[in-house]
Amino acid sequence: MPFPDKFPWFKPILAGATLGERLIASLGSLIGIGLTGLVCGLCFGPDPALPLIVAPIGASAVLVFAVPASPLAQPWPVIGGNTISALIGVTVMQVLPDPLLATGVAVALAILVMSLTRSLHPPGGAAALTAVVGGSAVANAGFLFPFLPVALNSVLLVLLGILFRKLTRRAYPHVAQPPVVNEHKTKDRPASLRVGVQSADIDAALAKTGETYDIDRRDLDRLLREVETQVLSRMHSMITVSEIMSRDVVTVDQSALSERARRLLLDHDIRTLPVLGQAGRLAGTIGLRELAAGAERIRDRISPAVTARPDTPITDLIPLLSNGKSHAVVVTDQDGRIAGIVTQTDLLVAVSRALLAKDLAEAQSWRPLTSNWPVAAA
C-alpha cells in the first residue's frame, strides 16, 4: 500500500516505493546485518585486532534490501566496490602519512577505480575512508582488512540478499529485461520497436538533461514503453476483450492426432488452435509451427497459451499480439475454461475503429465553434 497522501513528508523519494516494501527492506537488513556479524564472529572469535563488521556494510544493506533493482546494488558492485575501495584506502594510508590528505585521495581514487571496474558502489567511498581513519584495529590488520572483514562481509550480505529475495519472491540480483528480438529472424526491427519511444530518443533525452540516473538503461527503455501502453490503455480503456472476441472457438482435444489438428487449422484458415485438457479446460495451443515436428499426437507439441480475461482492456493485448510470435489470445474464465479468442485481425479492427471514433468525436466537438465563423463575401 502506498504512503497516505496526508503524510507528504513521509513519502519515499524513490519511484514505486511502498510502505510494505520498506518494511520488507527493514526486516532484510535486520537479518542480513545480524547474520553477517554473527558468522564473522564465529569464524574469527573475539579478536580485538580485527573488527567483525564494518560500517559501510550498513549502507550496502540499504541498497541490497531497499533498492535491489539499482545497478549500484548488484553483487559485483557490492563485493567489488567495497573490497577494491578498502584496498585502495589501506594502500593510501601506507603511502601518505597525513590523514587529512589521505582521506581525500583514498575516496577520490576509490570512485575512479570503481568506475573503471564497473563496480561503482556508494558505500565503497566509506570503505576507503574507514581504511584510513579506522583506528588501531584497521591499522593492525593492514592489507588483511580489505578481505577480512570487508570482502567477507560483502559476500555474506550478497548471499543473504539472494536468499532473502527468493523467500519474498523479489528478484535479486536484478536482471534487466532482454531486448526484444525479431521472431521472424529477418533484419527488420521488431514491430513493437518501430513506433513510439526509440533508443535514440532516450539517448537524446539523457544527453539533454545532463544527469546520471540510478537505473539500468534497458530498464529505462522498458519503463517508457510501459508508460506508452498505460497511456493508450487509459485513453481507450472503455473497450474490453469480451466485446471483440470470437465466441465460437474452434478447439481440439489434447488426445487428438496431429492430422486432426492440421486439418482444423487449414479448414478454418486460422493460425492458433486452443487445446482442451482435463475437464474441458485450456491446456495450451498448437499451430502449424508445432505440428511441423511430425509428432503423432498433439499432446507432445502443445505450447503455453497466451491468455486474457473477458474484462481485460483491448489495449493490454497490443504487446501480446505484436511480439511477432503470438497470433491469438485465448480468453478464459476464472475456471480456466475457454470463453473466446482474439486474433491479431480482431484487435487491429477494434483499435482502428476506436481511433476513428475518437477522431470523429473530436471533429464533432469543434463543429459548433466553427459553424458561427463569418463567411467572406465572394
mmCIF file of C-alpha atoms in Angstrom:
data_model
loop_
_atom_site.group_PDB
_atom_site.id
_atom_site.type_symbol
_atom_site.label_atom_id
_atom_site.label_comp_id
_atom_site.label_asym_id
_atom_site.label_seq_id
_atom_site.Cartn_x
_atom_site.Cartn_y
_atom_site.Cartn_z
ATOM 1 C CA MET A 1 0.000 0.000 0.000
ATOM 2 C CA PRO A 2 1.428 3.425 -0.939
ATOM 3 C CA PHE A 3 2.081 6.013 1.750
ATOM 4 C CA PRO A 4 -1.054 8.089 2.523
ATOM 5 C CA ASP A 5 -1.272 11.498 0.820
ATOM 6 C CA LYS A 6 -1.884 13.205 4.165
ATOM 7 C CA PHE A 7 1.717 12.422 5.185
ATOM 8 C CA PRO A 8 3.641 14.029 2.304
ATOM 9 C CA TRP A 9 6.887 14.324 4.278
ATOM 10 C CA PHE A 10 6.975 10.572 4.798
ATOM 11 C CA LYS A 11 6.563 9.655 1.158
ATOM 12 C CA PRO A 12 9.649 7.849 -0.184
ATOM 13 C CA ILE A 13 11.524 9.705 -2.877
ATOM 14 C CA LEU A 14 12.025 6.518 -4.883
ATOM 15 C CA ALA A 15 9.511 5.826 -7.640
ATOM 16 C CA GLY A 16 7.446 2.719 -6.971
ATOM 17 C CA ALA A 17 8.299 2.528 -3.274
ATOM 18 C CA THR A 18 5.596 1.479 -0.820
ATOM 19 C CA LEU A 19 5.353 1.123 2.937
ATOM 20 C CA GLY A 20 5.258 -2.651 2.562
ATOM 21 C CA GLU A 21 8.466 -2.602 0.523
ATOM 22 C CA ARG A 22 10.212 -0.563 3.195
ATOM 23 C CA LEU A 23 9.083 -2.907 5.964
ATOM 24 C CA ILE A 24 10.473 -5.834 3.996
ATOM 25 C CA ALA A 25 13.725 -3.916 3.462
ATOM 26 C CA SER A 26 13.984 -3.253 7.201
ATOM 27 C CA LEU A 27 13.451 -6.916 8.025
ATOM 28 C CA GLY A 28 16.025 -7.940 5.425
ATOM 29 C CA SER A 29 18.598 -5.520 6.820
ATOM 30 C CA LEU A 30 17.958 -6.765 10.352
ATOM 31 C CA ILE A 31 18.562 -10.350 9.332
ATOM 32 C CA GLY A 32 21.394 -9.547 6.938
ATOM 33 C CA ILE A 33 23.481 -7.380 9.259
ATOM 34 C CA GLY A 34 22.816 -9.619 12.253
ATOM 35 C CA LEU A 35 23.840 -12.819 10.495
ATOM 36 C CA THR A 36 26.854 -11.175 8.846
ATOM 37 C CA GLY A 37 28.238 -10.118 12.211
ATOM 38 C CA LEU A 38 27.372 -13.495 13.763
ATOM 39 C CA VAL A 39 29.118 -15.508 11.057
ATOM 40 C CA CYS A 40 32.232 -13.334 11.214
ATOM 41 C CA GLY A 41 32.260 -13.674 14.976
ATOM 42 C CA LEU A 42 32.031 -17.474 14.795
ATOM 43 C CA CYS A 43 34.811 -17.590 12.203
ATOM 44 C CA PHE A 44 37.352 -15.351 13.906
ATOM 45 C CA GLY A 45 36.287 -15.206 17.521
ATOM 46 C CA PRO A 46 36.663 -12.154 19.786
ATOM 47 C CA ASP A 47 39.880 -10.870 18.192
ATOM 48 C CA PRO A 48 40.270 -7.193 19.253
ATOM 49 C CA ALA A 49 42.702 -6.599 16.376
ATOM 50 C CA LEU A 50 40.114 -7.451 13.729
ATOM 51 C CA PRO A 51 36.630 -5.853 13.534
ATOM 52 C CA LEU A 52 33.801 -8.314 12.912
ATOM 53 C CA ILE A 53 31.830 -5.968 10.700
ATOM 54 C CA VAL A 54 32.461 -2.563 9.140
ATOM 55 C CA ALA A 55 30.122 0.414 8.993
ATOM 56 C CA PRO A 56 29.886 0.616 5.159
ATOM 57 C CA ILE A 57 28.112 -2.756 5.175
ATOM 58 C CA GLY A 58 25.151 -0.987 6.774
ATOM 59 C CA ALA A 59 24.913 1.302 3.760
ATOM 60 C CA SER A 60 25.295 -1.683 1.432
ATOM 61 C CA ALA A 61 22.390 -3.355 3.214
ATOM 62 C CA VAL A 62 20.190 -0.327 2.442
ATOM 63 C CA LEU A 63 20.891 -0.770 -1.258
ATOM 64 C CA VAL A 64 20.599 -4.567 -1.340
ATOM 65 C CA PHE A 65 17.318 -4.731 0.576
ATOM 66 C CA ALA A 66 15.672 -1.376 -0.172
ATOM 67 C CA VAL A 67 16.559 -0.825 -3.849
ATOM 68 C CA PRO A 68 17.602 -4.255 -5.173
ATOM 69 C CA ALA A 69 16.970 -3.206 -8.797
ATOM 70 C CA SER A 70 19.575 -0.441 -8.632
ATOM 71 C CA PRO A 71 22.719 -1.044 -10.709
ATOM 72 C CA LEU A 72 24.661 0.110 -7.627
ATOM 73 C CA ALA A 73 23.171 -2.704 -5.509
ATOM 74 C CA GLN A 74 24.134 -5.679 -7.656
ATOM 75 C CA PRO A 75 26.552 -8.361 -6.374
ATOM 76 C CA TRP A 76 29.664 -7.172 -8.203
ATOM 77 C CA PRO A 77 29.341 -3.533 -7.101
ATOM 78 C CA VAL A 78 28.682 -4.647 -3.503
ATOM 79 C CA ILE A 79 31.592 -7.093 -3.307
ATOM 80 C CA GLY A 80 33.984 -5.487 -5.768
ATOM 81 C CA GLY A 81 33.211 -1.895 -4.826
ATOM 82 C CA ASN A 82 33.690 -2.418 -1.097
ATOM 83 C CA THR A 83 36.764 -4.636 -1.411
ATOM 84 C CA ILE A 84 38.551 -2.541 -4.042
ATOM 85 C CA SER A 85 37.838 0.678 -2.150
ATOM 86 C CA ALA A 86 39.087 -0.751 1.133
ATOM 87 C CA LEU A 87 42.234 -1.981 -0.604
ATOM 88 C CA ILE A 88 42.806 1.498 -2.039
ATOM 89 C CA GLY A 89 42.252 3.034 1.399
ATOM 90 C CA VAL A 90 44.835 0.762 3.042
ATOM 91 C CA THR A 91 47.339 1.445 0.261
ATOM 92 C CA VAL A 92 46.909 5.223 0.505
ATOM 93 C CA MET A 93 47.248 5.053 4.294
ATOM 94 C CA GLN A 94 50.615 3.306 3.866
ATOM 95 C CA VAL A 95 51.878 5.884 1.351
ATOM 96 C CA LEU A 96 50.515 9.182 2.715
ATOM 97 C CA PRO A 97 51.202 9.871 6.406
ATOM 98 C CA ASP A 98 48.924 12.950 6.541
ATOM 99 C CA PRO A 99 45.424 11.632 7.473
ATOM 100 C CA LEU A 100 43.647 14.699 6.098
ATOM 101 C CA LEU A 101 45.272 14.328 2.702
ATOM 102 C CA ALA A 102 44.976 10.549 2.747
ATOM 103 C CA THR A 103 41.191 10.598 3.285
ATOM 104 C CA GLY A 104 40.532 12.767 0.237
ATOM 105 C CA VAL A 105 42.920 10.848 -2.002
ATOM 106 C CA ALA A 106 41.516 7.476 -0.901
ATOM 107 C CA VAL A 107 37.901 8.376 -1.640
ATOM 108 C CA ALA A 108 38.804 10.043 -4.947
ATOM 109 C CA LEU A 109 40.812 7.039 -6.139
ATOM 110 C CA ALA A 110 38.090 4.675 -4.960
ATOM 111 C CA ILE A 111 35.492 6.466 -7.113
ATOM 112 C CA LEU A 112 37.819 6.396 -10.120
ATOM 113 C CA VAL A 113 38.754 2.725 -9.835
ATOM 114 C CA MET A 114 35.184 1.618 -9.085
ATOM 115 C CA SER A 115 34.031 3.464 -12.200
ATOM 116 C CA LEU A 116 36.717 1.839 -14.345
ATOM 117 C CA THR A 117 35.930 -1.635 -12.994
ATOM 118 C CA ARG A 118 32.122 -1.145 -13.303
ATOM 119 C CA SER A 119 31.771 -1.718 -9.570
ATOM 120 C CA LEU A 120 30.537 1.745 -8.517
ATOM 121 C CA HIS A 121 29.021 1.361 -5.052
ATOM 122 C CA PRO A 122 28.384 4.386 -2.773
ATOM 123 C CA PRO A 123 29.414 2.570 0.456
ATOM 124 C CA GLY A 124 32.752 1.902 -1.247
ATOM 125 C CA GLY A 125 33.696 5.505 -0.519
ATOM 126 C CA ALA A 126 33.005 4.850 3.149
ATOM 127 C CA ALA A 127 35.057 1.637 2.989
ATOM 128 C CA ALA A 128 38.036 3.596 1.648
ATOM 129 C CA LEU A 129 37.552 6.224 4.342
ATOM 130 C CA THR A 130 37.274 3.579 7.071
ATOM 131 C CA ALA A 131 40.558 2.050 5.949
ATOM 132 C CA VAL A 132 42.262 5.408 6.532
ATOM 133 C CA VAL A 133 40.639 6.588 9.777
ATOM 134 C CA GLY A 134 39.573 3.236 11.235
ATOM 135 C CA GLY A 135 41.991 3.384 14.146
ATOM 136 C CA SER A 136 44.382 0.807 15.539
ATOM 137 C CA ALA A 137 42.229 -2.225 14.703
ATOM 138 C CA VAL A 138 42.284 -1.419 10.995
ATOM 139 C CA ALA A 139 45.921 -0.339 11.069
ATOM 140 C CA ASN A 140 46.968 -3.589 12.736
ATOM 141 C CA ALA A 141 45.016 -5.647 10.205
ATOM 142 C CA GLY A 142 46.847 -3.923 7.338
ATOM 143 C CA PHE A 143 46.213 -5.447 3.914
ATOM 144 C CA LEU A 144 44.138 -8.188 5.538
ATOM 145 C CA PHE A 145 41.396 -5.616 6.273
ATOM 146 C CA PRO A 146 40.026 -5.363 2.680
ATOM 147 C CA PHE A 147 39.466 -9.122 2.638
ATOM 148 C CA LEU A 148 38.688 -9.843 6.301
ATOM 149 C CA PRO A 149 36.231 -8.477 7.182
ATOM 150 C CA VAL A 150 35.261 -6.193 4.225
ATOM 151 C CA ALA A 151 35.148 -8.774 1.415
ATOM 152 C CA LEU A 152 33.718 -11.459 3.697
ATOM 153 C CA ASN A 153 31.048 -9.057 4.996
ATOM 154 C CA SER A 154 30.130 -8.136 1.434
ATOM 155 C CA VAL A 155 29.932 -11.726 0.190
ATOM 156 C CA LEU A 156 27.768 -12.767 3.115
ATOM 157 C CA LEU A 157 25.464 -9.792 2.605
ATOM 158 C CA VAL A 158 25.008 -10.615 -1.084
ATOM 159 C CA LEU A 159 24.316 -14.289 -0.346
ATOM 160 C CA LEU A 160 21.778 -13.335 2.303
ATOM 161 C CA GLY A 161 20.232 -10.835 -0.110
ATOM 162 C CA ILE A 162 19.796 -13.566 -2.721
ATOM 163 C CA LEU A 163 18.286 -15.945 -0.168
ATOM 164 C CA PHE A 164 16.013 -13.292 1.302
ATOM 165 C CA ARG A 165 14.764 -12.174 -2.084
ATOM 166 C CA LYS A 166 13.960 -15.759 -3.063
ATOM 167 C CA LEU A 167 11.959 -16.187 0.128
ATOM 168 C CA THR A 168 10.000 -12.991 -0.561
ATOM 169 C CA ARG A 169 9.714 -13.621 -4.347
ATOM 170 C CA ARG A 170 11.611 -10.478 -5.232
ATOM 171 C CA ALA A 171 14.349 -10.604 -7.838
ATOM 172 C CA TYR A 172 17.939 -10.196 -6.705
ATOM 173 C CA PRO A 173 20.315 -9.970 -8.462
ATOM 174 C CA HIS A 174 18.276 -7.795 -10.763
ATOM 175 C CA VAL A 175 18.366 -8.822 -14.413
ATOM 176 C CA ALA A 176 17.177 -6.205 -16.874
ATOM 177 C CA GLN A 177 14.649 -7.428 -19.425
ATOM 178 C CA PRO A 178 16.469 -8.671 -22.535
ATOM 179 C CA PRO A 179 15.946 -6.633 -25.702
ATOM 180 C CA VAL A 180 13.061 -7.584 -27.959
ATOM 181 C CA VAL A 181 14.155 -9.667 -30.940
ATOM 182 C CA ASN A 182 12.609 -10.231 -34.333
ATOM 183 C CA GLU A 183 10.945 -13.635 -34.085
ATOM 184 C CA HIS A 184 10.918 -13.933 -37.895
ATOM 185 C CA LYS A 185 14.750 -13.889 -37.973
ATOM 186 C CA THR A 186 14.977 -11.091 -40.528
ATOM 187 C CA LYS A 187 16.978 -7.865 -40.402
ATOM 188 C CA ASP A 188 13.903 -5.757 -39.689
ATOM 189 C CA ARG A 189 13.457 -4.380 -36.205
ATOM 190 C CA PRO A 190 10.656 -5.983 -34.150
ATOM 191 C CA ALA A 191 7.281 -4.395 -34.837
ATOM 192 C CA SER A 192 6.949 -3.104 -31.276
ATOM 193 C CA LEU A 193 10.199 -1.126 -31.642
ATOM 194 C CA ARG A 194 9.369 0.578 -34.926
ATOM 195 C CA VAL A 195 6.985 3.116 -33.388
ATOM 196 C CA GLY A 196 6.834 5.072 -30.150
ATOM 197 C CA VAL A 197 9.877 5.679 -27.968
ATOM 198 C CA GLN A 198 13.147 4.882 -29.731
ATOM 199 C CA SER A 199 16.580 4.223 -28.262
ATOM 200 C CA ALA A 200 17.840 7.363 -29.983
ATOM 201 C CA ASP A 201 15.101 9.347 -28.207
ATOM 202 C CA ILE A 202 16.269 8.057 -24.817
ATOM 203 C CA ASP A 203 19.906 8.859 -25.609
ATOM 204 C CA ALA A 204 18.959 12.368 -26.749
ATOM 205 C CA ALA A 205 16.879 12.968 -23.610
ATOM 206 C CA LEU A 206 19.696 11.770 -21.343
ATOM 207 C CA ALA A 207 22.168 13.984 -23.173
ATOM 208 C CA LYS A 208 19.840 16.981 -22.903
ATOM 209 C CA THR A 209 19.222 16.583 -19.164
ATOM 210 C CA GLY A 210 22.908 16.038 -18.481
ATOM 211 C CA GLU A 211 22.086 13.870 -15.473
ATOM 212 C CA THR A 212 23.092 10.377 -14.362
ATOM 213 C CA TYR A 213 20.172 8.267 -13.159
ATOM 214 C CA ASP A 214 20.277 5.239 -10.892
ATOM 215 C CA ILE A 215 18.503 2.915 -13.329
ATOM 216 C CA ASP A 216 19.679 0.407 -15.895
ATOM 217 C CA ARG A 217 19.469 1.693 -19.476
ATOM 218 C CA ARG A 218 17.326 -1.309 -20.527
ATOM 219 C CA ASP A 219 15.025 -0.841 -17.537
ATOM 220 C CA LEU A 220 14.535 2.780 -18.551
ATOM 221 C CA ASP A 221 13.602 1.701 -22.085
ATOM 222 C CA ARG A 222 11.144 -0.857 -20.714
ATOM 223 C CA LEU A 223 9.636 1.671 -18.295
ATOM 224 C CA LEU A 224 8.999 4.256 -21.005
ATOM 225 C CA ARG A 225 7.356 1.698 -23.279
ATOM 226 C CA GLU A 226 5.143 0.577 -20.404
ATOM 227 C CA VAL A 227 4.178 4.219 -19.853
ATOM 228 C CA GLU A 228 3.133 4.386 -23.517
ATOM 229 C CA THR A 229 0.987 1.283 -23.029
ATOM 230 C CA GLN A 230 -0.642 2.702 -19.900
ATOM 231 C CA VAL A 231 -1.459 5.996 -21.645
ATOM 232 C CA LEU A 232 -3.015 4.114 -24.544
ATOM 233 C CA SER A 233 -4.971 1.927 -22.135
ATOM 234 C CA ARG A 234 -6.297 4.966 -20.282
ATOM 235 C CA MET A 235 -7.410 6.620 -23.496
ATOM 236 C CA HIS A 236 -9.199 3.550 -24.846
ATOM 237 C CA SER A 237 -9.971 1.517 -21.741
ATOM 238 C CA MET A 238 -13.720 1.543 -22.428
ATOM 239 C CA ILE A 239 -13.398 -1.363 -24.892
ATOM 240 C CA THR A 240 -12.861 -4.770 -23.293
ATOM 241 C CA VAL A 241 -11.861 -8.134 -24.684
ATOM 242 C CA SER A 242 -15.387 -9.523 -24.264
ATOM 243 C CA GLU A 243 -16.664 -7.004 -26.826
ATOM 244 C CA ILE A 244 -14.359 -8.045 -29.661
ATOM 245 C CA MET A 245 -13.614 -11.722 -29.011
ATOM 246 C CA SER A 246 -14.885 -14.577 -31.160
ATOM 247 C CA ARG A 247 -17.081 -16.854 -29.070
ATOM 248 C CA ASP A 248 -17.469 -19.787 -31.452
ATOM 249 C CA VAL A 249 -13.963 -21.085 -30.859
ATOM 250 C CA VAL A 250 -12.510 -23.946 -32.864
ATOM 251 C CA THR A 251 -10.718 -26.278 -30.439
ATOM 252 C CA VAL A 252 -9.106 -29.688 -30.373
ATOM 253 C CA ASP A 253 -8.664 -32.248 -27.611
ATOM 254 C CA GLN A 254 -5.137 -32.914 -26.380
ATOM 255 C CA SER A 255 -5.511 -36.604 -27.204
ATOM 256 C CA ALA A 256 -6.235 -35.920 -30.880
ATOM 257 C CA LEU A 257 -3.901 -36.910 -33.699
ATOM 258 C CA SER A 258 -1.718 -34.263 -35.357
ATOM 259 C CA GLU A 259 -3.546 -34.744 -38.654
ATOM 260 C CA ARG A 260 -6.829 -33.757 -36.977
ATOM 261 C CA ALA A 261 -5.303 -30.511 -35.667
ATOM 262 C CA ARG A 262 -3.685 -29.756 -39.028
ATOM 263 C CA ARG A 263 -6.983 -30.228 -40.847
ATOM 264 C CA LEU A 264 -8.813 -27.881 -38.445
ATOM 265 C CA LEU A 265 -6.186 -25.173 -38.896
ATOM 266 C CA LEU A 266 -6.348 -25.353 -42.677
ATOM 267 C CA ASP A 267 -10.128 -25.740 -42.978
ATOM 268 C CA HIS A 268 -10.824 -22.729 -40.772
ATOM 269 C CA ASP A 269 -7.853 -20.723 -42.046
ATOM 270 C CA ILE A 270 -6.548 -20.000 -38.557
ATOM 271 C CA ARG A 271 -3.056 -19.955 -37.075
ATOM 272 C CA THR A 272 -3.756 -20.797 -33.442
ATOM 273 C CA LEU A 273 -5.794 -23.746 -32.224
ATOM 274 C CA PRO A 274 -6.668 -23.895 -28.499
ATOM 275 C CA VAL A 275 -6.153 -27.340 -26.988
ATOM 276 C CA LEU A 276 -8.573 -28.736 -24.403
ATOM 277 C CA GLY A 277 -7.244 -30.714 -21.481
ATOM 278 C CA GLN A 278 -8.901 -32.325 -18.494
ATOM 279 C CA ALA A 279 -12.470 -31.256 -17.717
ATOM 280 C CA GLY A 280 -12.522 -29.157 -20.864
ATOM 281 C CA ARG A 281 -10.047 -26.600 -19.522
ATOM 282 C CA LEU A 282 -7.445 -24.883 -21.644
ATOM 283 C CA ALA A 283 -4.244 -26.924 -21.857
ATOM 284 C CA GLY A 284 -2.368 -24.752 -24.349
ATOM 285 C CA THR A 285 -2.336 -24.002 -28.052
ATOM 286 C CA ILE A 286 -0.958 -25.556 -31.198
ATOM 287 C CA GLY A 287 -0.244 -24.267 -34.690
ATOM 288 C CA LEU A 288 1.357 -25.406 -37.900
ATOM 289 C CA ARG A 289 4.760 -24.464 -36.485
ATOM 290 C CA GLU A 290 4.398 -27.015 -33.672
ATOM 291 C CA LEU A 291 2.898 -29.629 -35.973
ATOM 292 C CA ALA A 292 5.855 -29.381 -38.361
ATOM 293 C CA ALA A 293 7.878 -31.531 -35.934
ATOM 294 C CA GLY A 294 5.821 -34.544 -37.022
ATOM 295 C CA ALA A 295 4.599 -35.855 -33.662
ATOM 296 C CA GLU A 296 1.754 -38.373 -33.980
ATOM 297 C CA ARG A 297 -0.351 -36.870 -31.194
ATOM 298 C CA ILE A 298 -0.616 -33.195 -30.409
ATOM 299 C CA ARG A 299 -0.137 -33.646 -26.651
ATOM 300 C CA ASP A 300 3.602 -33.811 -27.328
ATOM 301 C CA ARG A 301 3.735 -30.485 -29.197
ATOM 302 C CA ILE A 302 1.439 -28.196 -27.187
ATOM 303 C CA SER A 303 2.732 -24.673 -26.492
ATOM 304 C CA PRO A 304 1.752 -22.495 -23.499
ATOM 305 C CA ALA A 305 -1.274 -20.352 -24.306
ATOM 306 C CA VAL A 306 -1.300 -16.551 -24.216
ATOM 307 C CA THR A 307 -4.428 -15.740 -22.214
ATOM 308 C CA ALA A 308 -6.595 -12.857 -21.040
ATOM 309 C CA ARG A 309 -9.836 -12.375 -19.115
ATOM 310 C CA PRO A 310 -13.073 -11.056 -20.667
ATOM 311 C CA ASP A 311 -12.832 -7.757 -18.749
ATOM 312 C CA THR A 312 -9.272 -7.036 -19.913
ATOM 313 C CA PRO A 313 -8.939 -3.756 -21.888
ATOM 314 C CA ILE A 314 -8.084 -4.479 -25.508
ATOM 315 C CA THR A 315 -5.050 -2.197 -25.292
ATOM 316 C CA ASP A 316 -3.468 -4.747 -22.933
ATOM 317 C CA LEU A 317 -3.408 -7.185 -25.851
ATOM 318 C CA ILE A 318 -1.279 -4.947 -28.057
ATOM 319 C CA PRO A 319 2.118 -6.027 -26.636
ATOM 320 C CA LEU A 320 0.958 -9.661 -26.602
ATOM 321 C CA LEU A 321 -0.022 -9.694 -30.265
ATOM 322 C CA SER A 322 2.759 -7.504 -31.623
ATOM 323 C CA ASN A 323 5.737 -9.567 -30.448
ATOM 324 C CA GLY A 324 5.997 -11.404 -33.767
ATOM 325 C CA LYS A 325 5.289 -14.767 -32.155
ATOM 326 C CA SER A 326 1.714 -14.858 -30.855
ATOM 327 C CA HIS A 327 -1.153 -14.714 -33.326
ATOM 328 C CA ALA A 328 -4.080 -15.024 -30.927
ATOM 329 C CA VAL A 329 -5.003 -14.572 -27.269
ATOM 330 C CA VAL A 330 -7.281 -17.164 -25.707
ATOM 331 C CA VAL A 331 -9.890 -15.664 -23.389
ATOM 332 C CA THR A 332 -10.590 -17.775 -20.310
ATOM 333 C CA ASP A 333 -12.864 -17.539 -17.298
ATOM 334 C CA GLN A 334 -11.841 -17.997 -13.674
ATOM 335 C CA ASP A 335 -12.059 -21.784 -14.019
ATOM 336 C CA GLY A 336 -9.673 -21.895 -16.959
ATOM 337 C CA ARG A 337 -12.411 -22.662 -19.477
ATOM 338 C CA ILE A 338 -12.352 -21.028 -22.882
ATOM 339 C CA ALA A 339 -14.720 -18.068 -23.240
ATOM 340 C CA GLY A 340 -13.451 -16.792 -26.585
ATOM 341 C CA ILE A 341 -10.429 -15.903 -28.668
ATOM 342 C CA VAL A 342 -8.981 -12.637 -30.008
ATOM 343 C CA THR A 343 -6.809 -12.720 -33.110
ATOM 344 C CA GLN A 344 -4.485 -10.075 -34.493
ATOM 345 C CA THR A 345 -7.184 -9.205 -37.034
ATOM 346 C CA ASP A 346 -9.797 -8.741 -34.297
ATOM 347 C CA LEU A 347 -7.504 -6.400 -32.399
ATOM 348 C CA LEU A 348 -6.490 -4.421 -35.483
ATOM 349 C CA VAL A 349 -10.107 -3.790 -36.463
ATOM 350 C CA ALA A 350 -11.098 -2.799 -32.912
ATOM 351 C CA VAL A 351 -8.206 -0.384 -32.410
ATOM 352 C CA SER A 352 -8.640 1.219 -35.839
ATOM 353 C CA ARG A 353 -12.356 1.766 -35.224
ATOM 354 C CA ALA A 354 -11.672 3.175 -31.754
ATOM 355 C CA LEU A 355 -9.193 5.666 -33.225
ATOM 356 C CA LEU A 356 -11.657 6.586 -35.966
ATOM 357 C CA ALA A 357 -14.448 7.115 -33.423
ATOM 358 C CA LYS A 358 -12.143 9.319 -31.358
ATOM 359 C CA ASP A 359 -11.281 11.437 -34.399
ATOM 360 C CA LEU A 360 -14.952 11.800 -35.324
ATOM 361 C CA ALA A 361 -15.851 12.810 -31.763
ATOM 362 C CA GLU A 362 -13.149 15.458 -31.753
ATOM 363 C CA ALA A 363 -14.357 16.755 -35.123
ATOM 364 C CA GLN A 364 -17.946 16.965 -33.799
ATOM 365 C CA SER A 365 -16.798 18.870 -30.734
ATOM 366 C CA TRP A 366 -15.218 21.533 -32.970
ATOM 367 C CA ARG A 367 -18.246 21.940 -35.254
ATOM 368 C CA PRO A 368 -20.235 24.358 -33.017
ATOM 369 C CA LEU A 369 -17.174 26.563 -32.768
ATOM 370 C CA THR A 370 -16.550 26.752 -36.490
ATOM 371 C CA SER A 371 -20.158 26.937 -37.651
ATOM 372 C CA ASN A 372 -20.545 30.525 -36.380
ATOM 373 C CA TRP A 373 -17.464 31.864 -38.075
ATOM 374 C CA PRO A 374 -18.240 34.659 -40.569
ATOM 375 C CA VAL A 375 -18.025 33.672 -44.219
ATOM 376 C CA ALA A 376 -16.158 36.033 -46.515
ATOM 377 C CA ALA A 377 -18.172 37.516 -49.391
ATOM 378 C CA ALA A 378 -17.439 36.099 -52.770
#
